Amino acid sequence: MSEKKHRVSRRQFLTYTLTGVGGFMAAGMLSPMVRMALDPALEASGGSDFISVGIGEDELTGEPQRVDFNVEIVDAWHTSEQSQSAWIYKEGDEIVALSPTCTHLGCTVNWDANEDYPGNYFCPCHGGRFEKDGTNIAGTPPTRPLDIYDVEVRDGMVYLGQTNER
Amino acid sequence: MKWKMDQIEMYSKAKEYVDTAIIPLTPVQWGKDEKNIINMGEYTNYLSDYIERQFTGRVFLFPPFTYLKFESKEEKIRRLVEWDKHLYQEGFKYIMYITADSEWKIVEKKLPGELIWLPAISTETTKTDQFKKTIQEQVQQVMPLFSLKWQEEPTERED
Ligand code: FES
């Protein structure tokens, strides 16, 4: 449930692999990377690791697109893979990347997924809805907007950092 | 939600929203064809996990119902119906079984809940990225089934 997933703890060793979903993502865009986690003491000073999500800024449009990226955590006991997603779009110069985790009880929301509610993120569990910018729609179960990712662009590629509650 | 300590607190706070139980059906056999059997189980786990993620706030994923591959159909069904009955009585109005074992497909009509059967893809020969993508695509196919079920009245169980 927690969205602080890429704040990793001591001794964890992370392998990020990126997998794009949807036709707009070329299969060749996988760019694995490996790194050691920071010690928690250092983490407090910012804790925002940015991960490339395999999509270029120029591929973004006003229509939210889904990107998926996987975080593999190997610690002393077991390996687990946590996959994360984001809905990304561009509004003017601003890039907006939203967490797909419904703020009601954590189901995964999808853009434009329900015929009756075009132009909304729709939660399949209890009918939660959000505007394109992530604002929760009154009268549906969620009581706060979708979390938003920190975004950076490096060499034209989109990188996402931690998610923030609004 | 999952069969884990850290999820149970969330469950007790959100009980009234969690009305669906997912039970993976996992065969066991040794000495013959075990590779296939293991693959079925592994695949079913991935599938169940991914489904759970889509519906975290409404489903509870239980540990697998395991059985010897050669256990008689009647016995298997009898035992699964016990699980089903128990969970139903404890408040899960929708119960979904997930499996890669096609034998369940044959007896589907005898099961009180909803069977989701998908043929296992091999984790051995499929590259990880491709494997994940396939799971995602398959789950996309299965998701409407949940939505559909949720729009219907739950199936009553006999006592
Ligand atoms: S989890 Fe999204 S509306 Fe309940």
PDB file of N, CA and C in Angstrom, chain A residues 1 5 17 19-21 30 66 68 70 81-84 104-108 110 124-126, chain B residues 1 7 10 14 17-18 50 53-59 128-129 132-133 136 140 143 147 150:
ATOM      1  N   MET A   1       0.817  -1.208   0.000  1.00  0.00           N
ATOM      2  CA  MET A   1       0.000   0.000   0.000  1.00  0.00           C
ATOM      3  C   MET A   1       0.849   1.256   0.000  1.00  0.00           C
ATOM      4  N   LYS A   5       7.803   3.402  -1.903  1.00  0.00           N
ATOM      5  CA  LYS A   5       8.479   2.154  -2.200  1.00  0.00           C
ATOM      6  C   LYS A   5       9.920   2.310  -2.624  1.00  0.00           C
ATOM      7  N   THR A  17      14.506  -2.451 -13.282  1.00  0.00           N
ATOM      8  CA  THR A  17      14.349  -2.721 -14.704  1.00  0.00           C
ATOM      9  C   THR A  17      13.099  -2.013 -15.142  1.00  0.00           C
ATOM     10  N   THR A  19      10.000  -1.518 -17.733  1.00  0.00           N
ATOM     11  CA  THR A  19       9.184  -2.148 -18.757  1.00  0.00           C
ATOM     12  C   THR A  19       8.092  -1.185 -19.156  1.00  0.00           C
ATOM     13  N   GLY A  20       8.038  -0.896 -20.398  1.00  0.00           N
ATOM     14  CA  GLY A  20       6.996   0.016 -20.856  1.00  0.00           C
ATOM     15  C   GLY A  20       5.761  -0.767 -21.225  1.00  0.00           C
ATOM     16  N   VAL A  21       4.615  -0.169 -21.033  1.00  0.00           N
ATOM     17  CA  VAL A  21       3.372  -0.808 -21.438  1.00  0.00           C
ATOM     18  C   VAL A  21       2.740   0.057 -22.500  1.00  0.00           C
ATOM     19  N   LEU A  30      14.248  -0.802 -22.753  1.00  0.00           N
ATOM     20  CA  LEU A  30      14.560  -1.281 -21.414  1.00  0.00           C
ATOM     21  C   LEU A  30      15.948  -0.817 -21.038  1.00  0.00           C
ATOM     22  N   ARG A  66       0.398   5.522 -19.552  1.00  0.00           N
ATOM     23  CA  ARG A  66       0.878   4.755 -18.411  1.00  0.00           C
ATOM     24  C   ARG A  66       2.298   4.244 -18.642  1.00  0.00           C
ATOM     25  N   ASP A  68       5.267   1.788 -16.718  1.00  0.00           N
ATOM     26  CA  ASP A  68       5.509   0.835 -15.624  1.00  0.00           C
ATOM     27  C   ASP A  68       6.998   0.661 -15.445  1.00  0.00           C
ATOM     28  N   ASN A  70       9.883  -1.463 -12.735  1.00  0.00           N
ATOM     29  CA  ASN A  70       9.956  -2.448 -11.664  1.00  0.00           C
ATOM     30  C   ASN A  70      11.140  -2.204 -10.756  1.00  0.00           C
ATOM     31  N   GLU A  81       9.861  -8.249  -5.848  1.00  0.00           N
ATOM     32  CA  GLU A  81       9.809  -7.284  -6.918  1.00  0.00           C
ATOM     33  C   GLU A  81       8.603  -6.388  -6.718  1.00  0.00           C
ATOM     34  N   GLN A  82       8.864  -5.121  -6.729  1.00  0.00           N
ATOM     35  CA  GLN A  82       7.750  -4.213  -6.604  1.00  0.00           C
ATOM     36  C   GLN A  82       7.661  -3.444  -7.897  1.00  0.00           C
ATOM     37  N   SER A  83       6.527  -3.541  -8.523  1.00  0.00           N
ATOM     38  CA  SER A  83       6.414  -2.785  -9.749  1.00  0.00           C
ATOM     39  C   SER A  83       5.595  -1.540  -9.463  1.00  0.00           C
ATOM     40  N   GLN A  84       6.001  -0.479 -10.071  1.00  0.00           N
ATOM     41  CA  GLN A  84       5.293   0.781  -9.881  1.00  0.00           C
ATOM     42  C   GLN A  84       4.870   1.324 -11.230  1.00  0.00           C
ATOM     43  N   HIS A 104      -8.350   5.902  -1.855  1.00  0.00           N
ATOM     44  CA  HIS A 104      -9.327   5.316  -0.944  1.00  0.00           C
ATOM     45  C   HIS A 104      -8.715   4.103  -0.249  1.00  0.00           C
ATOM     46  N   LEU A 105      -8.566   2.991  -0.971  1.00  0.00           N
ATOM     47  CA  LEU A 105      -7.990   1.796  -0.330  1.00  0.00           C
ATOM     48  C   LEU A 105      -6.915   1.123  -1.172  1.00  0.00           C
ATOM     49  N   GLY A 106      -6.398   1.834  -2.155  1.00  0.00           N
ATOM     50  CA  GLY A 106      -5.191   1.327  -2.793  1.00  0.00           C
ATOM     51  C   GLY A 106      -5.331   0.494  -4.047  1.00  0.00           C
ATOM     52  N   CYS A 107      -6.496   0.427  -4.640  1.00  0.00           N
ATOM     53  CA  CYS A 107      -6.599  -0.269  -5.921  1.00  0.00           C
ATOM     54  C   CYS A 107      -5.903   0.560  -6.999  1.00  0.00           C
ATOM     55  N   THR A 108      -5.738  -0.021  -8.170  1.00  0.00           N
ATOM     56  CA  THR A 108      -5.042   0.669  -9.247  1.00  0.00           C
ATOM     57  C   THR A 108      -6.048   1.368 -10.162  1.00  0.00           C
ATOM     58  N   ASN A 110      -7.302   3.517 -13.515  1.00  0.00           N
ATOM     59  CA  ASN A 110      -6.975   3.565 -14.936  1.00  0.00           C
ATOM     60  C   ASN A 110      -7.602   4.784 -15.587  1.00  0.00           C
ATOM     61  N   PRO A 124     -11.587   0.642 -10.220  1.00  0.00           N
ATOM     62  CA  PRO A 124     -12.519  -0.462 -10.451  1.00  0.00           C
ATOM     63  C   PRO A 124     -13.130  -1.026  -9.162  1.00  0.00           C
ATOM     64  N   CYS A 125     -12.586  -0.641  -8.020  1.00  0.00           N
ATOM     65  CA  CYS A 125     -13.030  -1.292  -6.781  1.00  0.00           C
ATOM     66  C   CYS A 125     -14.340  -0.738  -6.231  1.00  0.00           C
ATOM     67  N   HIS A 126     -14.363   0.559  -5.949  1.00  0.00           N
ATOM     68  CA  HIS A 126     -15.585   1.126  -5.389  1.00  0.00           C
ATOM     69  C   HIS A 126     -16.013   2.372  -6.154  1.00  0.00           C
TER      70      HIS A 126
ATOM     71  N   MET B   1      -5.701  -6.967  -0.599  1.00  0.00           N
ATOM     72  CA  MET B   1      -4.933  -7.205   0.607  1.00  0.00           C
ATOM     73  C   MET B   1      -4.421  -8.628   0.609  1.00  0.00           C
ATOM     74  N   GLN B   7      -1.177  -6.363   6.799  1.00  0.00           N
ATOM     75  CA  GLN B   7      -2.369  -5.990   6.038  1.00  0.00           C
ATOM     76  C   GLN B   7      -3.643  -6.129   6.872  1.00  0.00           C
ATOM     77  N   MET B  10      -5.208  -2.930   8.260  1.00  0.00           N
ATOM     78  CA  MET B  10      -5.912  -2.206   7.221  1.00  0.00           C
ATOM     79  C   MET B  10      -7.261  -2.877   6.949  1.00  0.00           C
ATOM     80  N   ALA B  14     -11.181  -1.419   7.078  1.00  0.00           N
ATOM     81  CA  ALA B  14     -11.888  -1.242   5.810  1.00  0.00           C
ATOM     82  C   ALA B  14     -12.794  -2.413   5.464  1.00  0.00           C
ATOM     83  N   TYR B  17     -15.521  -2.757   2.877  1.00  0.00           N
ATOM     84  CA  TYR B  17     -15.189  -2.577   1.463  1.00  0.00           C
ATOM     85  C   TYR B  17     -14.568  -3.824   0.852  1.00  0.00           C
ATOM     86  N   VAL B  18     -14.195  -4.763   1.699  1.00  0.00           N
ATOM     87  CA  VAL B  18     -13.476  -5.945   1.218  1.00  0.00           C
ATOM     88  C   VAL B  18     -14.438  -7.124   1.195  1.00  0.00           C
ATOM     89  N   TYR B  50      -0.659 -10.144  -9.143  1.00  0.00           N
ATOM     90  CA  TYR B  50      -0.922  -8.999 -10.001  1.00  0.00           C
ATOM     91  C   TYR B  50      -2.395  -8.591  -9.932  1.00  0.00           C
ATOM     92  N   ARG B  53      -3.000  -6.662  -6.833  1.00  0.00           N
ATOM     93  CA  ARG B  53      -2.565  -5.265  -6.918  1.00  0.00           C
ATOM     94  C   ARG B  53      -3.577  -4.356  -7.593  1.00  0.00           C
ATOM     95  N   GLN B  54      -4.266  -4.895  -8.565  1.00  0.00           N
ATOM     96  CA  GLN B  54      -5.272  -4.080  -9.242  1.00  0.00           C
ATOM     97  C   GLN B  54      -6.441  -3.782  -8.307  1.00  0.00           C
ATOM     98  N   PHE B  55      -6.725  -4.751  -7.432  1.00  0.00           N
ATOM     99  CA  PHE B  55      -7.932  -4.660  -6.612  1.00  0.00           C
ATOM    100  C   PHE B  55      -7.646  -4.680  -5.111  1.00  0.00           C
ATOM    101  N   THR B  56      -6.478  -4.203  -4.739  1.00  0.00           N
ATOM    102  CA  THR B  56      -6.046  -4.239  -3.330  1.00  0.00           C
ATOM    103  C   THR B  56      -7.138  -3.911  -2.319  1.00  0.00           C
ATOM    104  N   GLY B  57      -7.901  -2.879  -2.599  1.00  0.00           N
ATOM    105  CA  GLY B  57      -8.848  -2.380  -1.618  1.00  0.00           C
ATOM    106  C   GLY B  57     -10.156  -3.151  -1.541  1.00  0.00           C
ATOM    107  N   ARG B  58     -10.305  -4.142  -2.393  1.00  0.00           N
ATOM    108  CA  ARG B  58     -11.584  -4.853  -2.384  1.00  0.00           C
ATOM    109  C   ARG B  58     -11.434  -6.357  -2.236  1.00  0.00           C
ATOM    110  N   VAL B  59     -10.235  -6.872  -2.491  1.00  0.00           N
ATOM    111  CA  VAL B  59     -10.044  -8.320  -2.437  1.00  0.00           C
ATOM    112  C   VAL B  59      -9.081  -8.709  -1.328  1.00  0.00           C
ATOM    113  N   THR B 128      11.912 -12.562 -18.717  1.00  0.00           N
ATOM    114  CA  THR B 128      11.202 -11.889 -17.638  1.00  0.00           C
ATOM    115  C   THR B 128      10.301 -10.751 -18.108  1.00  0.00           C
ATOM    116  N   ASP B 129      10.819  -9.896 -18.970  1.00  0.00           N
ATOM    117  CA  ASP B 129      10.012  -8.749 -19.414  1.00  0.00           C
ATOM    118  C   ASP B 129       8.783  -9.222 -20.164  1.00  0.00           C
ATOM    119  N   LYS B 132       6.256 -10.741 -17.762  1.00  0.00           N
ATOM    120  CA  LYS B 132       5.465  -9.736 -17.048  1.00  0.00           C
ATOM    121  C   LYS B 132       4.424  -9.101 -17.938  1.00  0.00           C
ATOM    122  N   LYS B 133       4.845  -8.835 -19.159  1.00  0.00           N
ATOM    123  CA  LYS B 133       3.919  -8.202 -20.084  1.00  0.00           C
ATOM    124  C   LYS B 133       2.729  -9.116 -20.354  1.00  0.00           C
ATOM    125  N   GLN B 136       0.443  -9.064 -17.435  1.00  0.00           N
ATOM    126  CA  GLN B 136      -0.334  -7.826 -17.433  1.00  0.00           C
ATOM    127  C   GLN B 136      -1.469  -7.886 -18.440  1.00  0.00           C
ATOM    128  N   GLN B 140      -5.482  -7.852 -17.739  1.00  0.00           N
ATOM    129  CA  GLN B 140      -6.390  -6.897 -18.380  1.00  0.00           C
ATOM    130  C   GLN B 140      -7.642  -7.608 -18.897  1.00  0.00           C
ATOM    131  N   MET B 143      -9.853  -8.669 -15.740  1.00  0.00           N
ATOM    132  CA  MET B 143     -10.434  -7.623 -14.892  1.00  0.00           C
ATOM    133  C   MET B 143     -11.921  -7.379 -15.102  1.00  0.00           C
ATOM    134  N   SER B 147     -15.387  -6.970 -12.481  1.00  0.00           N
ATOM    135  CA  SER B 147     -16.369  -5.878 -12.506  1.00  0.00           C
ATOM    136  C   SER B 147     -17.778  -6.417 -12.756  1.00  0.00           C
ATOM    137  N   TRP B 150     -19.134  -8.173  -9.717  1.00  0.00           N
ATOM    138  CA  TRP B 150     -19.491  -7.214  -8.680  1.00  0.00           C
ATOM    139  C   TRP B 150     -20.806  -6.501  -8.974  1.00  0.00           C
TER     140      TRP B 150
END
